[in-house]
Coordinates of C-alpha atoms in Angstrom, one line a residue:
X188 CA -6.5 -19.7 -13.3
X189 CA -4.4 -22.9 -13.5
X190 CA -7.6 -24.9 -13.8
X191 CA -8.8 -22.8 -16.7
X192 CA -5.6 -23.0 -18.8
X193 CA -6.6 -26.3 -20.3
X194 CA -9.6 -24.7 -21.8
X195 CA -7.7 -21.7 -23.3
X196 CA -7.1 -22.0 -27.0
X197 CA -5.0 -18.9 -27.3
X198 CA -1.2 -18.7 -26.5
X199 CA -0.6 -18.4 -22.8
X200 CA 2.3 -16.6 -21.1
X201 CA 2.6 -17.1 -17.3
X202 CA 4.4 -15.1 -14.6
X203 CA 4.8 -15.3 -10.9
X204 CA 7.0 -16.7 -8.2
X205 CA 6.5 -20.4 -8.9
X206 CA 9.2 -22.5 -10.5
X207 CA 7.0 -23.3 -13.6
X208 CA 6.2 -19.7 -14.5
X209 CA 7.4 -18.6 -17.9
X210 CA 8.7 -15.4 -16.3
X211 CA 9.7 -16.1 -12.7
X212 CA 10.2 -13.4 -10.1
X213 CA 13.0 -14.3 -7.7
X214 CA 15.3 -12.7 -5.1
X215 CA 13.1 -9.8 -4.1
X216 CA 14.8 -7.4 -1.8
X217 CA 13.2 -4.2 -0.5
X218 CA 14.7 -1.2 1.2
X219 CA 13.4 2.3 1.8
X220 CA 10.7 2.1 -0.8
X221 CA 12.8 0.6 -3.6
X222 CA 12.6 -3.1 -4.8
X223 CA 15.4 -5.1 -6.4
X224 CA 14.6 -8.5 -7.9
X225 CA 15.5 -10.8 -10.7
X226 CA 13.2 -12.2 -13.5
X227 CA 14.1 -15.4 -15.1
X228 CA 12.9 -15.8 -18.7
X229 CA 12.6 -19.6 -19.0
X230 CA 12.3 -19.6 -22.8
X231 CA 15.6 -17.8 -23.4
X232 CA 17.1 -18.9 -20.0
X233 CA 18.0 -15.3 -19.4
X234 CA 18.0 -13.7 -15.9
X235 CA 17.1 -9.9 -15.8
X236 CA 18.0 -7.7 -12.8
X237 CA 15.2 -5.2 -12.1
X238 CA 15.1 -2.1 -10.0
X239 CA 11.6 -0.7 -9.2
X240 CA 11.1 2.6 -7.3
X241 CA 8.2 1.2 -5.2
X242 CA 8.0 -1.5 -2.6
X243 CA 5.8 -4.6 -2.3
X244 CA 5.5 -8.0 -3.8
X245 CA 2.3 -7.0 -5.6
X246 CA 4.2 -4.2 -7.4
X247 CA 7.1 -6.5 -8.3
X248 CA 4.6 -9.0 -9.8
X249 CA 3.0 -6.2 -11.8
X250 CA 6.4 -5.2 -13.1
X251 CA 7.1 -8.8 -14.0
X252 CA 3.9 -9.0 -15.9
X253 CA 4.7 -5.9 -17.9
X254 CA 8.2 -7.3 -18.6
X255 CA 6.7 -10.6 -19.8
X256 CA 4.4 -8.8 -22.3
X257 CA 7.1 -6.4 -23.5
X258 CA 9.6 -9.2 -24.1
X259 CA 6.9 -11.2 -25.9
X260 CA 6.4 -8.2 -28.2
X261 CA 10.1 -8.0 -28.9
X262 CA 11.1 -5.1 -26.7
X263 CA 14.8 -5.3 -25.7
X264 CA 15.9 -6.2 -22.2
X265 CA 17.7 -2.9 -21.8
X266 CA 14.6 -0.9 -22.7
X267 CA 12.5 -3.0 -20.3
X268 CA 15.0 -2.5 -17.4
X269 CA 15.3 1.3 -18.1
X270 CA 11.5 1.8 -18.3
X271 CA 10.8 0.0 -15.1
X272 CA 13.6 1.8 -13.3
X273 CA 12.2 5.2 -14.4
X274 CA 8.6 4.3 -13.6
X275 CA 7.5 6.7 -10.9
X276 CA 4.2 5.0 -10.1
X277 CA 0.7 6.5 -10.3
X278 CA -1.2 9.0 -8.3
X279 CA -2.1 8.0 -4.7
X280 CA -0.4 4.6 -4.9
X281 CA 2.4 4.6 -2.3
X282 CA 3.3 8.2 -3.0
X283 CA 6.1 9.3 -0.7
X284 CA 5.3 12.9 0.2
X285 CA 8.5 13.6 2.0
X286 CA 10.2 13.6 5.4
X287 CA 8.7 16.0 7.9
X288 CA 10.0 17.4 11.2
X289 CA 7.3 17.1 13.8
X290 CA 8.2 18.4 17.3
X291 CA 11.9 17.6 16.4
X292 CA 10.8 14.1 15.3
X293 CA 11.6 13.0 11.7
X294 CA 8.5 11.4 10.2
X295 CA 8.2 10.0 6.6
X296 CA 4.7 10.7 5.1
X297 CA 3.2 8.3 2.6
X298 CA -0.1 8.6 0.8
X299 CA -2.0 5.6 -0.6
X300 CA -5.4 5.1 -2.2
X301 CA -5.9 1.6 -0.6
X302 CA -9.4 1.2 0.9
X303 CA -10.0 -2.6 0.7
X304 CA -8.6 -5.0 3.3
X305 CA -6.5 -6.8 0.7
X306 CA -5.0 -3.5 -0.5
X307 CA -4.3 -2.4 3.1
X308 CA -2.5 -5.7 3.8
X309 CA -0.4 -5.4 0.7
X310 CA 0.6 -1.8 1.4
X311 CA 1.3 -2.4 5.1
X312 CA 3.4 -5.5 4.2
X313 CA 5.3 -3.4 1.6
X314 CA 6.0 -0.7 4.2
X315 CA 7.2 -3.1 6.8
X316 CA 9.5 -4.8 4.3
X317 CA 11.0 -1.5 3.3
X318 CA 11.5 0.0 6.7
X319 CA 11.5 -3.1 9.1
X320 CA 12.9 -1.2 12.1
X321 CA 10.6 1.8 12.0
X322 CA 7.3 2.2 13.7
X323 CA 4.2 2.3 11.5
X324 CA 1.5 4.9 12.1
X325 CA -1.6 4.6 9.9
X326 CA -4.4 7.1 9.4
X327 CA -7.3 5.3 7.7
X328 CA -10.6 6.6 6.3
X329 CA -13.0 3.8 5.4
X330 CA -14.9 4.2 2.2
X331 CA -18.6 3.5 2.1
X332 CA -20.7 2.1 5.0
X333 CA -21.6 -1.0 2.9
X334 CA -18.0 -1.9 2.3
X335 CA -17.2 -1.5 6.0
X336 CA -20.1 -3.7 6.9
X337 CA -19.4 -6.4 4.4
X338 CA -15.7 -6.6 5.2
X339 CA -15.9 -5.6 8.8
X340 CA -13.8 -8.5 10.3
X341 CA -11.2 -8.3 7.5
X342 CA -10.7 -4.6 8.2
X343 CA -10.4 -5.2 12.0
X344 CA -7.8 -7.9 11.4
X345 CA -5.5 -6.0 9.0
X346 CA -5.8 -2.7 10.9
X347 CA -4.8 -4.5 14.1
X348 CA -1.3 -5.1 12.6
X349 CA 0.0 -1.5 12.7
X350 CA 1.7 0.2 15.6
X351 CA -0.4 3.4 15.8
X352 CA -3.9 3.7 14.3
X353 CA -5.9 6.8 13.8
X354 CA -9.4 6.2 12.4
X355 CA -11.4 8.9 10.6
X356 CA -15.1 8.5 10.1
X357 CA -16.3 6.6 7.1
X358 CA -16.5 8.5 3.8
X359 CA -20.1 7.8 2.8
X360 CA -19.8 8.3 -1.0
X361 CA -23.5 9.0 -1.1
X362 CA -24.6 6.2 1.3
X363 CA -26.6 6.7 4.5
X364 CA -25.3 5.5 7.8
X365 CA -25.5 1.8 8.5
X366 CA -25.8 0.8 12.1
X367 CA -22.7 -0.9 13.4
X368 CA -20.7 -0.1 10.2
X369 CA -19.1 3.2 11.2
X370 CA -15.6 3.9 12.3
X371 CA -16.5 4.0 16.0
X372 CA -17.8 0.4 15.7
X373 CA -14.6 -0.6 13.8
X374 CA -12.5 1.0 16.5
X375 CA -14.3 -1.1 19.2
X376 CA -13.7 -4.3 17.3
X377 CA -10.0 -3.5 16.9
X378 CA -9.7 -2.5 20.5
X379 CA -11.2 -5.9 21.6
X380 CA -8.4 -7.7 19.6
X381 CA -5.9 -6.1 22.0
X382 CA -3.1 -5.5 19.5
X383 CA -3.4 -1.7 19.0
X384 CA -5.3 1.0 20.7
X385 CA -7.2 2.9 17.9
X386 CA -7.8 6.6 18.1
X387 CA -11.0 7.9 16.5
X388 CA -11.2 11.4 15.1
X389 CA -14.4 13.0 13.9
X390 CA -13.0 15.3 11.3
X391 CA -9.8 16.7 9.8
X392 CA -9.4 19.5 12.4
X393 CA -9.3 16.9 15.2
X394 CA -6.8 14.9 13.1
X395 CA -4.5 17.9 12.7
X396 CA -4.7 18.7 16.5
X397 CA -4.0 15.1 17.7
X398 CA -1.3 13.9 15.2
X399 CA 1.8 15.7 16.6
X400 CA 1.4 14.1 20.0
X401 CA 1.0 10.6 18.5
X402 CA 4.2 10.6 16.4
X403 CA 7.7 9.6 17.4
X404 CA 11.1 10.0 15.8
X405 CA 11.6 7.8 12.7
X406 CA 7.9 6.9 12.3
X407 CA 6.4 6.0 9.0
X408 CA 3.1 7.8 8.7
X409 CA 0.9 6.1 6.1
X410 CA -2.4 7.8 5.2
X411 CA -4.9 5.6 3.4
X412 CA -8.4 5.8 1.9
X413 CA -10.3 6.5 -1.2
X414 CA -12.4 9.5 0.0
X415 CA -11.5 13.1 0.7
X416 CA -8.5 11.8 2.7
X417 CA -6.7 12.3 -0.6
X418 CA -7.0 16.0 -0.1
X419 CA -6.7 15.9 3.7
X420 CA -3.2 14.3 3.5
X421 CA -1.8 17.4 1.8
X422 CA -3.3 19.7 4.4
X423 CA -1.9 17.4 7.1
X424 CA 1.5 17.7 5.5
X425 CA 1.4 21.5 5.8
X426 CA 0.0 21.3 9.3
X427 CA 2.8 19.0 10.4
X428 CA 5.4 21.4 9.0
X429 CA 6.0 20.3 5.5
X430 CA 5.6 22.2 2.3
X431 CA 2.6 21.4 0.1

């Protein structure tokens, strides 16, 4: 993008974490799903304190972009701060579904639409930053055999970074099976890396049966994927003892 700026004839407004950004994100702190950070408006030399009810550098950057546009349109600082503080996010993007009691263990359940390795990495990093001392259990349903094939190594790498991994079969989205691009193959690749022992489940009934025995007190249970996992997560919540 920097290389293209010299060719742009329209007014340009930049944002980010770099020192030369027009709106610079600084001092990001995250705790229990909430982000606190500052945004420096270099044109006015004003520093704005922002509270965002979602974690992750990517979300803080999105908020900084929204702030930059709003300020450029003349929206007041107070209105920007209030709007960002009240923003509750969008469906299936780091939705905290509540704390469940599973065999006397307290488990925080989070639902997320992420299904690309870059999305997975960002969401996992955001979760780790918000709850650094808690174990992270992930249920993941890959979306499409072709995506699993094309990004196979990237999936294996990012999914190897969690503490507990439960893999559901690929949601085909109309595709036919591609040899070596299903969840069993992905589990084998992750197992070879030696960082986490993946557990494969064939269907949601198997997931419901196995989950209670895999969870420990204070776990974060992050359920991710773009297929019917979005419905399954609510059934899982009820099965584990929570209200739908």
